[in-house]
C-alpha cells in the first residue's frame, strides 16, 4: 500500500492527508486501522483512538480487531488513559485466535504502573496455559525482567 511506503520514507504528513481524503471520499473502512497507526506514529494519540474505534465499529469481525484494540490501548496509555487501556486489553484477550500479544501488552501495562503482583499473576497464568515454545520464551523473559526490576 502507498501509505505504508510513504510512512517508511518519512512522508508521514502526506500519508495522513491521503488517508484522511480517502476515508472522506468513501474508501473501505479498513483504512481506519492504517489511519490510526499513522496518527499514532505522529503522536496524535487522541485522534488515533478515534480512528481505531471507527475501525472497530465498522469491522467488528475483522481479523485485525485484536490488533486494533492493542493499538488503541497503546494510544490510551500515551494519552494517560490507563483505565481505558486496561479495558481495551482485557477486551482484546477475549478475541480469538490468540492471547499472545494481548496478554504481553497487558503485562507491560501492569509493569509500567508498578502493578507487579498483577503482572506476575498474569504471566504465571499464561505460562501455565501456553504450549507455544516461542511464546513461553517471551513470557519467561518478561517474568525475569519483572524480578530484575524489583531488585
JSON list of C-alpha atoms in Angstrom, two decimals, residues 16-108:
[
{"chain": "A", "resi": 16, "resn": "UNK", "atom": "CA", "xyz": [-2.09, 11.27, 6.88]},
{"chain": "A", "resi": 17, "resn": "UNK", "atom": "CA", "xyz": [-3.51, 13.62, 4.24]},
{"chain": "A", "resi": 18, "resn": "UNK", "atom": "CA", "xyz": [-4.04, 10.76, 1.77]},
{"chain": "A", "resi": 19, "resn": "UNK", "atom": "CA", "xyz": [-5.77, 8.62, 4.38]},
{"chain": "A", "resi": 20, "resn": "UNK", "atom": "CA", "xyz": [-7.96, 11.49, 5.53]},
{"chain": "A", "resi": 21, "resn": "UNK", "atom": "CA", "xyz": [-9.04, 12.25, 1.96]},
{"chain": "A", "resi": 22, "resn": "UNK", "atom": "CA", "xyz": [-9.59, 8.57, 1.15]},
{"chain": "A", "resi": 23, "resn": "UNK", "atom": "CA", "xyz": [-11.74, 8.00, 4.22]},
{"chain": "A", "resi": 24, "resn": "UNK", "atom": "CA", "xyz": [-13.70, 11.17, 3.49]},
{"chain": "A", "resi": 25, "resn": "UNK", "atom": "CA", "xyz": [-14.49, 10.00, -0.03]},
{"chain": "A", "resi": 26, "resn": "UNK", "atom": "CA", "xyz": [-15.91, 6.60, 0.85]},
{"chain": "A", "resi": 27, "resn": "UNK", "atom": "CA", "xyz": [-12.88, 4.32, 0.78]},
{"chain": "A", "resi": 28, "resn": "UNK", "atom": "CA", "xyz": [-13.06, 0.99, 2.60]},
{"chain": "A", "resi": 29, "resn": "UNK", "atom": "CA", "xyz": [-13.46, 1.34, 6.34]},
{"chain": "A", "resi": 30, "resn": "UNK", "atom": "CA", "xyz": [-10.49, -0.97, 6.83]},
{"chain": "A", "resi": 31, "resn": "UNK", "atom": "CA", "xyz": [-8.35, 2.10, 6.15]},
{"chain": "A", "resi": 32, "resn": "UNK", "atom": "CA", "xyz": [-9.25, 3.41, 9.61]},
{"chain": "A", "resi": 33, "resn": "UNK", "atom": "CA", "xyz": [-6.76, 0.90, 11.00]},
{"chain": "A", "resi": 34, "resn": "UNK", "atom": "CA", "xyz": [-3.94, 2.30, 8.82]},
{"chain": "A", "resi": 35, "resn": "UNK", "atom": "CA", "xyz": [-5.04, 5.83, 9.68]},
{"chain": "A", "resi": 36, "resn": "UNK", "atom": "CA", "xyz": [-4.90, 5.01, 13.40]},
{"chain": "A", "resi": 37, "resn": "UNK", "atom": "CA", "xyz": [-1.37, 3.64, 13.03]},
{"chain": "A", "resi": 38, "resn": "UNK", "atom": "CA", "xyz": [-0.24, 6.73, 11.14]},
{"chain": "A", "resi": 39, "resn": "UNK", "atom": "CA", "xyz": [-1.79, 9.02, 13.75]},
{"chain": "A", "resi": 40, "resn": "UNK", "atom": "CA", "xyz": [-0.14, 7.00, 16.49]},
{"chain": "A", "resi": 41, "resn": "UNK", "atom": "CA", "xyz": [3.27, 7.38, 14.83]},
{"chain": "A", "resi": 42, "resn": "UNK", "atom": "CA", "xyz": [2.62, 11.12, 14.55]},
{"chain": "A", "resi": 43, "resn": "UNK", "atom": "CA", "xyz": [1.97, 11.25, 18.31]},
{"chain": "A", "resi": 44, "resn": "UNK", "atom": "CA", "xyz": [-1.67, 12.20, 17.83]},
{"chain": "A", "resi": 45, "resn": "UNK", "atom": "CA", "xyz": [-2.96, 9.62, 20.28]},
{"chain": "A", "resi": 46, "resn": "UNK", "atom": "CA", "xyz": [-6.44, 11.05, 20.89]},
{"chain": "A", "resi": 47, "resn": "UNK", "atom": "CA", "xyz": [-7.06, 11.11, 17.14]},
{"chain": "A", "resi": 48, "resn": "UNK", "atom": "CA", "xyz": [-5.61, 7.60, 16.85]},
{"chain": "A", "resi": 49, "resn": "UNK", "atom": "CA", "xyz": [-8.07, 6.37, 19.49]},
{"chain": "A", "resi": 50, "resn": "UNK", "atom": "CA", "xyz": [-10.93, 7.74, 17.39]},
{"chain": "A", "resi": 51, "resn": "UNK", "atom": "CA", "xyz": [-9.62, 6.17, 14.18]},
{"chain": "A", "resi": 52, "resn": "UNK", "atom": "CA", "xyz": [-9.15, 2.74, 15.79]},
{"chain": "A", "resi": 53, "resn": "UNK", "atom": "CA", "xyz": [-12.59, 2.99, 17.37]},
{"chain": "A", "resi": 54, "resn": "UNK", "atom": "CA", "xyz": [-14.09, 3.78, 13.95]},
{"chain": "A", "resi": 55, "resn": "UNK", "atom": "CA", "xyz": [-12.30, 0.73, 12.54]},
{"chain": "A", "resi": 56, "resn": "UNK", "atom": "CA", "xyz": [-13.71, -1.49, 15.32]},
{"chain": "A", "resi": 57, "resn": "UNK", "atom": "CA", "xyz": [-17.27, -0.22, 14.87]},
{"chain": "A", "resi": 58, "resn": "UNK", "atom": "CA", "xyz": [-17.22, -0.70, 11.12]},
{"chain": "A", "resi": 59, "resn": "UNK", "atom": "CA", "xyz": [-15.30, -4.00, 11.10]},
{"chain": "A", "resi": 60, "resn": "UNK", "atom": "CA", "xyz": [-16.46, -5.99, 14.14]},
{"chain": "A", "resi": 61, "resn": "UNK", "atom": "CA", "xyz": [-15.49, -9.36, 12.66]},
{"chain": "A", "resi": 62, "resn": "UNK", "atom": "CA", "xyz": [-12.13, -8.29, 11.22]},
{"chain": "A", "resi": 63, "resn": "UNK", "atom": "CA", "xyz": [-9.07, -10.43, 11.88]},
{"chain": "A", "resi": 64, "resn": "UNK", "atom": "CA", "xyz": [-7.35, -7.18, 12.83]},
{"chain": "A", "resi": 65, "resn": "UNK", "atom": "CA", "xyz": [-9.77, -6.38, 15.66]},
{"chain": "A", "resi": 66, "resn": "UNK", "atom": "CA", "xyz": [-7.43, -7.67, 18.38]},
{"chain": "A", "resi": 67, "resn": "UNK", "atom": "CA", "xyz": [-4.55, -5.72, 16.88]},
{"chain": "A", "resi": 68, "resn": "UNK", "atom": "CA", "xyz": [-6.70, -2.62, 16.74]},
{"chain": "A", "resi": 69, "resn": "UNK", "atom": "CA", "xyz": [-7.66, -2.97, 20.40]},
{"chain": "A", "resi": 70, "resn": "UNK", "atom": "CA", "xyz": [-3.99, -3.37, 21.38]},
{"chain": "A", "resi": 71, "resn": "UNK", "atom": "CA", "xyz": [-3.02, -0.35, 19.29]},
{"chain": "A", "resi": 72, "resn": "UNK", "atom": "CA", "xyz": [-5.83, 1.63, 20.94]},
{"chain": "A", "resi": 73, "resn": "UNK", "atom": "CA", "xyz": [-4.52, 0.57, 24.33]},
{"chain": "A", "resi": 74, "resn": "UNK", "atom": "CA", "xyz": [-1.05, 1.87, 23.45]},
{"chain": "A", "resi": 75, "resn": "UNK", "atom": "CA", "xyz": [-2.55, 5.22, 22.43]},
{"chain": "A", "resi": 76, "resn": "UNK", "atom": "CA", "xyz": [-4.68, 5.29, 25.55]},
{"chain": "A", "resi": 77, "resn": "UNK", "atom": "CA", "xyz": [-1.55, 4.73, 27.67]},
{"chain": "A", "resi": 78, "resn": "UNK", "atom": "CA", "xyz": [0.25, 7.54, 25.87]},
{"chain": "A", "resi": 79, "resn": "UNK", "atom": "CA", "xyz": [-2.77, 9.80, 26.43]},
{"chain": "A", "resi": 80, "resn": "UNK", "atom": "CA", "xyz": [-2.75, 8.95, 30.14]},
{"chain": "A", "resi": 81, "resn": "UNK", "atom": "CA", "xyz": [-5.98, 6.95, 29.99]},
{"chain": "A", "resi": 82, "resn": "UNK", "atom": "CA", "xyz": [-4.71, 3.94, 31.93]},
{"chain": "A", "resi": 83, "resn": "UNK", "atom": "CA", "xyz": [-8.10, 2.51, 32.91]},
{"chain": "A", "resi": 84, "resn": "UNK", "atom": "CA", "xyz": [-9.24, 2.66, 29.29]},
{"chain": "A", "resi": 85, "resn": "UNK", "atom": "CA", "xyz": [-6.03, 0.94, 28.17]},
{"chain": "A", "resi": 86, "resn": "UNK", "atom": "CA", "xyz": [-6.61, -1.88, 30.62]},
{"chain": "A", "resi": 87, "resn": "UNK", "atom": "CA", "xyz": [-10.23, -2.32, 29.46]},
{"chain": "A", "resi": 88, "resn": "UNK", "atom": "CA", "xyz": [-9.13, -2.42, 25.82]},
{"chain": "A", "resi": 89, "resn": "UNK", "atom": "CA", "xyz": [-6.51, -5.07, 26.51]},
{"chain": "A", "resi": 90, "resn": "UNK", "atom": "CA", "xyz": [-8.95, -7.17, 28.52]},
{"chain": "A", "resi": 91, "resn": "UNK", "atom": "CA", "xyz": [-11.39, -6.94, 25.61]},
{"chain": "A", "resi": 92, "resn": "UNK", "atom": "CA", "xyz": [-8.62, -7.96, 23.19]},
{"chain": "A", "resi": 93, "resn": "UNK", "atom": "CA", "xyz": [-7.95, -11.01, 25.34]},
{"chain": "A", "resi": 94, "resn": "UNK", "atom": "CA", "xyz": [-11.44, -12.30, 24.57]},
{"chain": "A", "resi": 95, "resn": "UNK", "atom": "CA", "xyz": [-10.92, -12.23, 20.81]},
{"chain": "A", "resi": 96, "resn": "UNK", "atom": "CA", "xyz": [-9.70, -15.44, 19.16]},
{"chain": "A", "resi": 97, "resn": "UNK", "atom": "CA", "xyz": [-7.33, -16.70, 17.84]},
{"chain": "A", "resi": 98, "resn": "UNK", "atom": "CA", "xyz": [-4.82, -15.94, 20.50]},
{"chain": "A", "resi": 99, "resn": "UNK", "atom": "CA", "xyz": [-3.95, -14.10, 23.60]},
{"chain": "A", "resi": 100, "resn": "UNK", "atom": "CA", "xyz": [-0.24, -13.91, 22.83]},
{"chain": "A", "resi": 101, "resn": "UNK", "atom": "CA", "xyz": [0.32, -10.25, 22.05]},
{"chain": "A", "resi": 102, "resn": "UNK", "atom": "CA", "xyz": [-2.66, -9.04, 24.03]},
{"chain": "A", "resi": 103, "resn": "UNK", "atom": "CA", "xyz": [-1.56, -10.59, 27.29]},
{"chain": "A", "resi": 104, "resn": "UNK", "atom": "CA", "xyz": [2.03, -9.40, 26.93]},
{"chain": "A", "resi": 105, "resn": "UNK", "atom": "CA", "xyz": [0.66, -5.89, 26.31]},
{"chain": "A", "resi": 106, "resn": "UNK", "atom": "CA", "xyz": [-1.47, -6.16, 29.46]},
{"chain": "A", "resi": 107, "resn": "UNK", "atom": "CA", "xyz": [1.50, -7.43, 31.48]},
{"chain": "A", "resi": 108, "resn": "UNK", "atom": "CA", "xyz": [3.55, -4.47, 30.22]}
]
